[in-house]
Amino acid sequence: MRPVFFYRPAPRPPRNQEDWRWWFNVWTPAAIAVAIICVESTETFSSQNTSSWLRPIFQHLVGAISDSTWDSFHHFLRKSGHFVGYGTVGFTFLRAWLHTLARSGSPPASLVGWRRGPTALLSWRVESSILAIFSTAIVASCDEFHQTFLPGRTGSPVDVLLDTAGACTLCLIVWLVCWNGRAREEDY
């Protein structure tokens, strides 16, 4: 597979017996990321449980810390984990959607009737980014909803927004690093 973040992949080849391998290669990273979120959504990763093993590690590296300072730091650390973790989930969805939409061989629905060229390339990337952010928001919503049923966890719409912001930020970073001003003739 060509590096999808810099070049548009070749159009879909004819269907054959190896078709499932393509889908497996494209969507497995996203499935693994969602599986990790499912594991982290359990009571094992509640605030009380993560504090019991993170605090000794932190104190070993930095030294003693007061309870109030630890509580603030631990809260910040967990929220940073949400942001970075769901940013990574968004990245895996972005990769999968870029490959999937490029493989369709037809222009995205938003381009019907438009000329092919830089606009098509831009739209393909924008549509993939929107789908990646939307997919991440759905996973985050399901995760928070699931947590409302666990005794040691709470579901929060604020966490869904934080998780979605992580995915948006990572898509923006990909845009700035890989796509900003890089539309070349060989891309399409």
Short mmCIF file of C-alpha atoms in Angstrom, two decimals:
data_model
loop_
_atom_site.label_atom_id
_atom_site.label_comp_id
_atom_site.label_asym_id
_atom_site.label_seq_id
_atom_site.Cartn_x
_atom_site.Cartn_y
_atom_site.Cartn_z
CA MET A 1 0.00 0.00 0.00
CA ARG A 2 1.23 3.48 -0.83
CA PRO A 3 1.54 5.92 2.08
CA VAL A 4 -2.03 7.19 2.14
CA PHE A 5 -1.18 10.35 4.07
CA PHE A 6 0.91 11.68 1.16
CA TYR A 7 -0.55 10.05 -1.95
CA ARG A 8 -3.98 8.96 -3.01
CA PRO A 9 -3.95 5.16 -3.33
CA ALA A 10 -4.53 3.57 -6.69
CA PRO A 11 -8.17 2.92 -7.61
CA ARG A 12 -9.80 -0.31 -6.58
CA PRO A 13 -8.47 -3.37 -8.37
CA PRO A 14 -10.89 -6.03 -9.61
CA ARG A 15 -12.41 -8.19 -6.87
CA ASN A 16 -10.58 -11.41 -6.17
CA GLN A 17 -10.02 -13.91 -3.41
CA GLU A 18 -7.50 -11.63 -1.69
CA ASP A 19 -10.10 -8.88 -1.13
CA TRP A 20 -10.54 -9.76 2.56
CA ARG A 21 -6.82 -9.18 3.16
CA TRP A 22 -7.11 -5.61 1.95
CA TRP A 23 -10.01 -4.93 4.33
CA PHE A 24 -8.13 -6.65 7.15
CA ASN A 25 -4.98 -4.55 6.57
CA VAL A 26 -6.93 -1.31 6.35
CA TRP A 27 -9.37 -1.69 9.27
CA THR A 28 -7.42 -3.82 11.80
CA PRO A 29 -5.60 -0.82 13.38
CA ALA A 30 -8.95 0.91 13.97
CA ALA A 31 -10.44 -2.28 15.42
CA ILE A 32 -7.45 -2.68 17.76
CA ALA A 33 -7.78 0.95 18.89
CA VAL A 34 -11.48 0.45 19.66
CA ALA A 35 -10.68 -2.80 21.52
CA ILE A 36 -8.17 -0.92 23.70
CA ILE A 37 -10.85 1.68 24.47
CA CYS A 38 -13.22 -1.15 25.45
CA VAL A 39 -10.64 -2.54 27.87
CA GLU A 40 -9.94 0.91 29.33
CA SER A 41 -13.67 1.48 29.77
CA THR A 42 -13.86 -1.16 32.50
CA GLU A 43 -13.84 -0.62 36.24
CA THR A 44 -10.19 -1.73 36.32
CA PHE A 45 -9.24 1.62 34.80
CA SER A 46 -11.37 3.77 37.11
CA SER A 47 -9.80 6.79 38.76
CA GLN A 48 -9.38 4.98 42.08
CA ASN A 49 -7.66 1.99 40.49
CA THR A 50 -5.27 3.92 38.26
CA SER A 51 -4.24 6.16 41.15
CA SER A 52 -3.18 3.15 43.22
CA TRP A 53 -0.49 2.12 40.73
CA LEU A 54 0.35 5.44 39.04
CA ARG A 55 1.11 7.36 42.24
CA PRO A 56 3.90 5.02 43.45
CA ILE A 57 5.55 5.18 40.02
CA PHE A 58 5.30 8.97 39.95
CA GLN A 59 6.65 9.30 43.50
CA HIS A 60 9.53 6.96 42.70
CA LEU A 61 10.53 9.17 39.77
CA VAL A 62 9.83 12.62 41.24
CA GLY A 63 9.54 12.25 44.99
CA ALA A 64 6.80 12.64 47.58
CA ILE A 65 3.70 14.58 46.59
CA SER A 66 0.79 15.83 48.71
CA ASP A 67 -2.66 14.28 48.33
CA SER A 68 -4.25 17.45 46.92
CA THR A 69 -1.44 17.95 44.42
CA TRP A 70 -1.64 14.30 43.39
CA ASP A 71 -5.41 14.52 42.91
CA SER A 72 -5.01 17.51 40.58
CA PHE A 73 -2.12 15.93 38.69
CA HIS A 74 -3.92 12.60 38.40
CA HIS A 75 -7.03 14.30 37.03
CA PHE A 76 -4.92 16.18 34.46
CA LEU A 77 -3.08 12.99 33.55
CA ARG A 78 -6.34 11.09 32.98
CA LYS A 79 -7.85 13.87 30.86
CA SER A 80 -4.63 14.06 28.83
CA GLY A 81 -4.94 10.31 28.33
CA HIS A 82 -8.44 10.81 26.95
CA PHE A 83 -7.22 13.47 24.54
CA VAL A 84 -4.16 11.57 23.30
CA GLY A 85 -5.84 8.15 23.31
CA TYR A 86 -8.83 9.26 21.28
CA GLY A 87 -6.54 11.30 19.03
CA THR A 88 -4.84 8.00 18.23
CA VAL A 89 -8.21 6.33 17.66
CA GLY A 90 -9.09 9.18 15.28
CA PHE A 91 -5.76 8.67 13.47
CA THR A 92 -6.48 4.97 12.89
CA PHE A 93 -9.97 5.82 11.63
CA LEU A 94 -8.51 8.52 9.35
CA ARG A 95 -6.11 6.04 7.79
CA ALA A 96 -8.88 3.49 7.28
CA TRP A 97 -11.29 6.01 5.75
CA LEU A 98 -8.61 7.43 3.44
CA HIS A 99 -7.92 3.96 2.04
CA THR A 100 -11.59 2.99 1.89
CA LEU A 101 -12.80 6.13 0.11
CA ALA A 102 -9.85 6.07 -2.31
CA ARG A 103 -10.58 2.44 -3.14
CA SER A 104 -14.15 3.16 -4.14
CA GLY A 105 -12.82 4.44 -7.48
CA SER A 106 -15.55 7.05 -7.80
CA PRO A 107 -15.48 10.65 -6.64
CA PRO A 108 -17.04 11.35 -3.23
CA ALA A 109 -20.73 12.23 -3.24
CA SER A 110 -19.87 15.89 -2.67
CA LEU A 111 -17.95 15.97 -5.99
CA VAL A 112 -20.57 14.62 -8.37
CA GLY A 113 -20.55 16.98 -11.35
CA TRP A 114 -17.27 18.68 -10.31
CA ARG A 115 -14.09 18.39 -12.28
CA ARG A 116 -11.39 16.04 -11.06
CA GLY A 117 -8.18 17.59 -9.79
CA PRO A 118 -7.01 19.39 -6.65
CA THR A 119 -10.62 19.94 -5.59
CA ALA A 120 -11.29 16.20 -5.76
CA LEU A 121 -8.14 15.48 -3.79
CA LEU A 122 -9.07 18.05 -1.16
CA SER A 123 -12.63 16.75 -0.89
CA TRP A 124 -11.44 13.13 -0.54
CA ARG A 125 -9.24 14.14 2.38
CA VAL A 126 -11.88 16.37 3.99
CA GLU A 127 -14.52 13.66 3.71
CA SER A 128 -12.12 11.10 5.22
CA SER A 129 -11.31 13.49 8.08
CA ILE A 130 -14.98 14.15 8.82
CA LEU A 131 -15.76 10.43 8.83
CA ALA A 132 -12.78 9.76 11.13
CA ILE A 133 -13.91 12.44 13.60
CA PHE A 134 -17.51 11.20 13.46
CA SER A 135 -16.41 7.57 13.98
CA THR A 136 -14.31 8.61 16.97
CA ALA A 137 -17.21 10.60 18.45
CA ILE A 138 -19.45 7.53 18.18
CA VAL A 139 -16.87 5.34 19.95
CA ALA A 140 -16.44 8.00 22.66
CA SER A 141 -20.21 8.28 23.14
CA CYS A 142 -20.59 4.52 23.44
CA ASP A 143 -17.66 4.40 25.88
CA GLU A 144 -19.15 7.07 28.15
CA PHE A 145 -22.61 5.50 27.93
CA HIS A 146 -21.13 2.13 28.94
CA GLN A 147 -19.40 3.74 31.91
CA THR A 148 -22.72 4.99 33.32
CA PHE A 149 -23.59 1.35 34.11
CA LEU A 150 -20.38 0.64 36.06
CA PRO A 151 -20.32 1.38 39.81
CA GLY A 152 -16.82 2.89 39.87
CA ARG A 153 -17.15 4.91 36.67
CA THR A 154 -19.16 7.89 35.47
CA GLY A 155 -20.11 8.80 31.94
CA SER A 156 -19.58 12.42 30.99
CA PRO A 157 -20.56 14.38 27.87
CA VAL A 158 -17.55 16.59 28.59
CA ASP A 159 -15.30 13.56 28.10
CA VAL A 160 -16.99 12.88 24.74
CA LEU A 161 -16.16 16.45 23.69
CA LEU A 162 -12.58 16.08 24.94
CA ASP A 163 -12.21 12.78 23.07
CA THR A 164 -13.62 14.27 19.88
CA ALA A 165 -11.33 17.28 20.28
CA GLY A 166 -8.38 14.86 20.41
CA ALA A 167 -9.47 13.34 17.09
CA CYS A 168 -10.01 16.80 15.56
CA THR A 169 -6.57 17.93 16.69
CA LEU A 170 -4.85 14.88 15.26
CA CYS A 171 -6.67 15.30 11.93
CA LEU A 172 -5.56 18.94 11.91
CA ILE A 173 -1.96 17.92 12.60
CA VAL A 174 -2.09 15.42 9.72
CA TRP A 175 -3.54 18.16 7.53
CA LEU A 176 -0.78 20.62 8.43
CA VAL A 177 2.09 18.15 8.20
CA CYS A 178 1.04 16.00 5.23
CA TRP A 179 -1.43 17.94 3.13
CA ASN A 180 -0.79 21.65 3.53
CA GLY A 181 0.19 22.80 0.05
CA ARG A 182 1.24 19.34 -1.09
CA ALA A 183 -1.34 18.64 -3.78
CA ARG A 184 0.76 17.29 -6.63
CA GLU A 185 -0.15 15.91 -10.01
CA GLU A 186 0.82 12.37 -8.97
CA ASP A 187 -1.72 12.49 -6.12
CA TYR A 188 -4.68 12.00 -8.42
#
